[in-house]
XYZ file of C-alpha atoms in Angstrom:
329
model
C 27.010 9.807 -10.068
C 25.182 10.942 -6.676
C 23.914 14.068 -6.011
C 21.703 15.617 -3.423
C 18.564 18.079 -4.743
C 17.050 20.688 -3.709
C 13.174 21.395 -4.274
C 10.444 23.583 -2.325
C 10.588 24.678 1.217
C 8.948 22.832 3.572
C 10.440 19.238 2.308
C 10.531 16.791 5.065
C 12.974 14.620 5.139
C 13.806 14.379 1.418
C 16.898 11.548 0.592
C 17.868 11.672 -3.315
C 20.591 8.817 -4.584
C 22.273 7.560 -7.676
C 21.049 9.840 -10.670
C 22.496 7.595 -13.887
C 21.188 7.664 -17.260
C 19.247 11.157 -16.469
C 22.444 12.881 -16.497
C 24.152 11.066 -19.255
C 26.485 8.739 -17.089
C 24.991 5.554 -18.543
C 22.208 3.935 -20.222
C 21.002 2.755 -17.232
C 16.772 3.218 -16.689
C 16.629 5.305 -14.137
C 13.650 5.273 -11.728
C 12.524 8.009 -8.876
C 10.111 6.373 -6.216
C 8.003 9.870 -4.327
C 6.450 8.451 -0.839
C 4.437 9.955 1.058
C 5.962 8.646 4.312
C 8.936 6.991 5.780
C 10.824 4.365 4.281
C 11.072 2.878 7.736
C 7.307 2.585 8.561
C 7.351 -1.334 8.306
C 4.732 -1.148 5.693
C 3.049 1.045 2.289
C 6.276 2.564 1.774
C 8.748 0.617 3.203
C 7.497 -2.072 0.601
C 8.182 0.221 -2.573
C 11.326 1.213 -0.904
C 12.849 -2.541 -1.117
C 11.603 -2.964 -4.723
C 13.518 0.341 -5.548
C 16.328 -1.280 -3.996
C 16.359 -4.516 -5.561
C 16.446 -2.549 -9.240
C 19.582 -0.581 -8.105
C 21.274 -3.841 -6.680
C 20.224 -5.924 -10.164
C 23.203 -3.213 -11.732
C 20.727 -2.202 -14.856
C 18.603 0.715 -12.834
C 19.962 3.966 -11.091
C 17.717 4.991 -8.754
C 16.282 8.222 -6.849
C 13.971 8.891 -4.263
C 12.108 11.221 -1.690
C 10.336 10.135 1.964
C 8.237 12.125 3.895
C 7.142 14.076 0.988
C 3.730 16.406 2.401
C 1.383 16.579 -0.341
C 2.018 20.211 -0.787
C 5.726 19.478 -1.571
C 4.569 16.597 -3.846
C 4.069 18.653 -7.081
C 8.084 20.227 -6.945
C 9.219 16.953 -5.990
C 7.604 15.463 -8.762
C 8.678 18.071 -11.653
C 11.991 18.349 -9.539
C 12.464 14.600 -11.145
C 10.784 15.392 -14.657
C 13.264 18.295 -15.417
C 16.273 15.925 -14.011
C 15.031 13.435 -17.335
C 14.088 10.207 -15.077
C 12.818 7.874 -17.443
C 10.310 6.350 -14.763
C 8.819 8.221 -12.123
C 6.873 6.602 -9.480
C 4.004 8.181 -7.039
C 2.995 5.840 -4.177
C -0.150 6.648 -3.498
C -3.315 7.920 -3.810
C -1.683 11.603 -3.669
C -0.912 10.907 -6.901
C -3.481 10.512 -9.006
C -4.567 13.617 -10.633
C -1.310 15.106 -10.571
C 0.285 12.875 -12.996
C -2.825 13.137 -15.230
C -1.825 16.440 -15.603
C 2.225 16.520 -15.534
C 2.388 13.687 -17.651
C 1.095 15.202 -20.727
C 4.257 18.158 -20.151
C 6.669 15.045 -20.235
C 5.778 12.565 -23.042
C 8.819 11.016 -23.081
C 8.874 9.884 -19.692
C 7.105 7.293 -17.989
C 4.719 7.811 -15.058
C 3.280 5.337 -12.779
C 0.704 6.091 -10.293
C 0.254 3.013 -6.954
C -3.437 4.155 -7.038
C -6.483 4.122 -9.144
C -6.589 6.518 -11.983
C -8.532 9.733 -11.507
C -12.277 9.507 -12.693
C -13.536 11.121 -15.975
C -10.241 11.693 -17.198
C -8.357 10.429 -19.881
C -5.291 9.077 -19.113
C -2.474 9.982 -20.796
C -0.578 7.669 -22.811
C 2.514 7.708 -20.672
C 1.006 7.472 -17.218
C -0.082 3.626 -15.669
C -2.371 3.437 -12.681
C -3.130 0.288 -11.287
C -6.279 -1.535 -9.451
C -4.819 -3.121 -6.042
C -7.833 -4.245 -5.304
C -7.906 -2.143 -1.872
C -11.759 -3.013 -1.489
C -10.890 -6.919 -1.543
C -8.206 -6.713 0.779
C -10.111 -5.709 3.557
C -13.294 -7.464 2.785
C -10.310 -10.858 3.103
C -9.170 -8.933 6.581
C -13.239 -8.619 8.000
C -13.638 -12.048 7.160
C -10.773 -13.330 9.191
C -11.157 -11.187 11.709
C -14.693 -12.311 12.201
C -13.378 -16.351 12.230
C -10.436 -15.271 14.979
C -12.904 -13.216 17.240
C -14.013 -14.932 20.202
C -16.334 -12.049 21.417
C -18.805 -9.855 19.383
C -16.701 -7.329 17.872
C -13.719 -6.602 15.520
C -12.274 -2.990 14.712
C -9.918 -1.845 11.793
C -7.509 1.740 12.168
C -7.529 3.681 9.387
C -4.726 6.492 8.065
C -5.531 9.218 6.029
C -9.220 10.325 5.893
C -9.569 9.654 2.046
C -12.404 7.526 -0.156
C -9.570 4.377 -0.595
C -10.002 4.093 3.332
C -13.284 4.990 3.317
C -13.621 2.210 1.049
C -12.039 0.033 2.862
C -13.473 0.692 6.293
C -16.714 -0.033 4.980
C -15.750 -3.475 3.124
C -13.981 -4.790 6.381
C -16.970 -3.802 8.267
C -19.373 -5.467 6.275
C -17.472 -8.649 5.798
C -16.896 -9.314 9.248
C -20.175 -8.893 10.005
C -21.631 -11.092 7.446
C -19.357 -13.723 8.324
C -20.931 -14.287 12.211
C -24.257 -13.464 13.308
C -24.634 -10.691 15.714
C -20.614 -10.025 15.465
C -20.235 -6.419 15.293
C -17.530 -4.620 13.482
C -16.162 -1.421 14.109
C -13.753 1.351 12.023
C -12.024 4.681 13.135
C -9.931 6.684 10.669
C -7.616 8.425 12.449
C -6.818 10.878 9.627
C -3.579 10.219 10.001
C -0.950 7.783 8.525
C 2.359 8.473 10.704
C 1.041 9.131 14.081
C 1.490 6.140 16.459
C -0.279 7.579 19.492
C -3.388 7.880 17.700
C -3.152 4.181 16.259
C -2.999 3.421 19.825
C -6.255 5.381 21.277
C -7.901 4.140 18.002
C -7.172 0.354 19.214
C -7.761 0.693 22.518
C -10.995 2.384 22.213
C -12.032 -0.134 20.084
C -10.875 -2.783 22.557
C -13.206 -1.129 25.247
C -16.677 -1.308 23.126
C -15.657 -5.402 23.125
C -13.169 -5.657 20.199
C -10.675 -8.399 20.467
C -9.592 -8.150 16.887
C -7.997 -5.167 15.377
C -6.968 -4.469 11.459
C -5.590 -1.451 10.332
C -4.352 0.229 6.793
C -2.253 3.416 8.440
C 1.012 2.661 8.002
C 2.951 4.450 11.386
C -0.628 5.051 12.849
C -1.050 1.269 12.145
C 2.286 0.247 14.387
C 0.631 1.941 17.117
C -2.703 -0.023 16.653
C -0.643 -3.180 16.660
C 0.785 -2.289 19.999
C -2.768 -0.644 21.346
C -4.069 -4.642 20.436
C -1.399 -6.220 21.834
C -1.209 -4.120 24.956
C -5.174 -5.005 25.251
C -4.923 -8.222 24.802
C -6.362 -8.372 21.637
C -5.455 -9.921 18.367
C -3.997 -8.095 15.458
C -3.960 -8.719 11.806
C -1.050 -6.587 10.449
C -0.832 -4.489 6.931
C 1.039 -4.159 3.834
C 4.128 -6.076 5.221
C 5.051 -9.055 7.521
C 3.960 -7.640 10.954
C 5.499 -10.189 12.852
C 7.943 -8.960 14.977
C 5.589 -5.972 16.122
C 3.876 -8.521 18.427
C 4.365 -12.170 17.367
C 2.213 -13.664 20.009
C -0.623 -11.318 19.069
C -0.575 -11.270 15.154
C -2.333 -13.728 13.349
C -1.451 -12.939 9.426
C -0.446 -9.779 7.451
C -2.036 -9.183 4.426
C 1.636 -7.668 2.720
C 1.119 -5.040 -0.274
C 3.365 -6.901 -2.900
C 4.444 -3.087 -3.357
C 7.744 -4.474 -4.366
C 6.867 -6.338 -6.967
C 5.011 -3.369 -8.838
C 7.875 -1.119 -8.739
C 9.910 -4.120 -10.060
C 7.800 -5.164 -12.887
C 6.731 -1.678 -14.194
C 10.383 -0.672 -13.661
C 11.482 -3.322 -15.912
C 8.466 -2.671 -18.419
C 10.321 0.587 -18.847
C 13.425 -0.832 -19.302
C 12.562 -3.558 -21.630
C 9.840 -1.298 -24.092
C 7.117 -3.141 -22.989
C 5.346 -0.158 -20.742
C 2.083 0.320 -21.634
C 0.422 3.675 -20.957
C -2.604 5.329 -21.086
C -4.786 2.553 -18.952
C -5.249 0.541 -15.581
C -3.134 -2.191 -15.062
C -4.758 -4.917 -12.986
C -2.598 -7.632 -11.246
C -4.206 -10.751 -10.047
C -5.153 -10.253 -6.448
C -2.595 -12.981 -5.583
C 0.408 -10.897 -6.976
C -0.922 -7.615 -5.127
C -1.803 -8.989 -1.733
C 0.147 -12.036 0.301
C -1.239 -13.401 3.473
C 2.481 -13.580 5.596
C 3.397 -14.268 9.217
C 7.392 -15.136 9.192
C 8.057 -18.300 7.088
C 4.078 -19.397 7.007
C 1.141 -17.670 6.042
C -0.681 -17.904 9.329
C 0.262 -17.994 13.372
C -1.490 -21.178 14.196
C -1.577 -20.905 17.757
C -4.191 -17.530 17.320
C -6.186 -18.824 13.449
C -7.188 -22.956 13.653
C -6.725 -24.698 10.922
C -10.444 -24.804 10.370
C -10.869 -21.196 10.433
C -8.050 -20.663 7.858
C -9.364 -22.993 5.343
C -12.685 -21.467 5.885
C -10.503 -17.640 4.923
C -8.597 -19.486 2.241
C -11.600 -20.701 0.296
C -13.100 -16.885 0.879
C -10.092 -15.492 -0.508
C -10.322 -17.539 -3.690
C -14.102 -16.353 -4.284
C -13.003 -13.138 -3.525
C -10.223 -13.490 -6.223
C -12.465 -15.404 -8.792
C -14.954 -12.759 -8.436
C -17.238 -15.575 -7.209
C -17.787 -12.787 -4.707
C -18.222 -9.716 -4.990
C -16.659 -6.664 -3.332
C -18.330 -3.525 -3.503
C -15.669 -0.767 -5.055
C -18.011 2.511 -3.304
């Protein structure tokens, strides 16, 4: 059964598919995936996307979902999908947070995961998961790389959305990189924005003038256009939350991908099998969450030496060990 709904005014962009068990056509799980953006940005939600895919071609989940959702929409869309009886419902994002801290106690029967840290000083509710993706490790990995590829005295990273996970993560990638070389100097610009390319672009090639001849970014869209700002600039690029490549495969070095598939697999299938586990924060090994990817390999060895990646590589596993450690604030 496939239907198209409705919910609030305003609603960019909204695709719905496959309703099953929700509706009493079969005892299918059935899952709903909310994103915040397009399911075509080659990255955050592109990567949750696929996963939701995979469950609907494995023949056991029906699935539903909604791109492009603002954050004032989110709340309808949400409760649009509680009402409909989904037995999973999945937020991707930090949007997300408090809101199903709150709905989730309206709909105990259901299951509510959150791609974002859970909401502090409050309890959460014994149907709702959150998980740790390390954010703040991620990037401290990215400032140390970018800091072993630069051949000048400067590295940058683009931010998306002005919000304390990119804060976060702005100030870990600037602090690694410059701890990893001597006078290097790292810079960050949030753009405030995760789907505007243009500004991805200025944000890059500003960067690029004050010396910059790395650039990082978490911003989704905006981060495409930083790619192409780096390349355009002759700079390097380290890509985000998906294999980069193709954007510019003489100018990327590595992605670090957002295994964003594999958590809307494995807590789909938590649902499905009884095994979902409420009411805490789930934390993944930082290999399962984050996977350094450039094509078929894991770095572009014409722009990171072999020397330099082993150097990365033995970060990463301090980094993962909690050998070192990454501030969270």
């Amino acid at each position: 059964m496939t239907r198209i709904r409705k919910f609030a005014s305003g609603l960019a962009a909204a695709t719905i598919l496959g309703f099953g068990s929700a509706a009493g056509a079969s005892a299918e799980t059935s899952v709903a995936l909310v994103l915040p953006g397009s399911v075509a940005d080659g990255g955050w939600n592109e990567g949750a996307y696929k996963g939701l895919k995979a469950l609907e071609a494995s023949g056991d989940f029906t699935i539903a979902f909604s791109e492009n959702v603002n954050q004032a929409d989110i709340p309808a869309v949400v409760q649009g999908y509680a009402d409909d009886g989904m037995d999973l419902i999945i937020g991707h994002g930090f949007q997300f947070g408090s809101l199903f801290a709150e709905i989730s106690v309206e709909y105990p029967d259901q299951a509510f995961f959150a791609t974002t840290s859970a909401p502090g000083n409050t309890e959460i509710p014994e149907n709702a998961l959150y998980v740790e993706f390390r954010y703040q490790d991620a990037a401290y990995g990215a400032g140390v790389l970018a800091a072993l590829m630069s051949d000048g005295n400067a590295v940058g990273m683009v931010g998306g959305g002005d919000n304390p996970t990119t804060q976060i993560m702005a100030t870990n990638f600037v602090k690694a990189a410059e701890a990893t070389k001597e006078g290097l100097k790292g810079y960050s610009i949030i753009t405030g924005d995760y789907n505007d390319a243009a500004k991805g672009r200025e944000a890059a090639s500003t960067m690029i003038g004050n010396g910059a001849d790395v650039i990082w970014h978490t911003a989704d869209i905006t981060g495409i256009g930083a790619i192409e700002g780096a390349a355009s600039g002759g700079a390097k690029a380290i890509g985000m939350f998906s294999d980069q490549k193709e954007l510019a495969p003489e100018a990327i070095a590595t992605s670090f991908a957002a295994n964003n598939a594999g958590l809307v697999e494995a807590v789909a299938k938590m649902v499905a099998d009884g095994s979902f586990e409420g009411g805490r924060m789930w934390e993944p090994d930082l290999g399962f969450a984050w996977v350094t990817v450039y094509g078929d390999a894991a770095y572009n060895p014409d722009i990171v030496s072999a020397e330099d990646w082993a150097v990365f590589q033995d970060t990463w596993a301090k980094i993962d060990s909690g050998e070192i450690e990454v501030s969270a604030e």
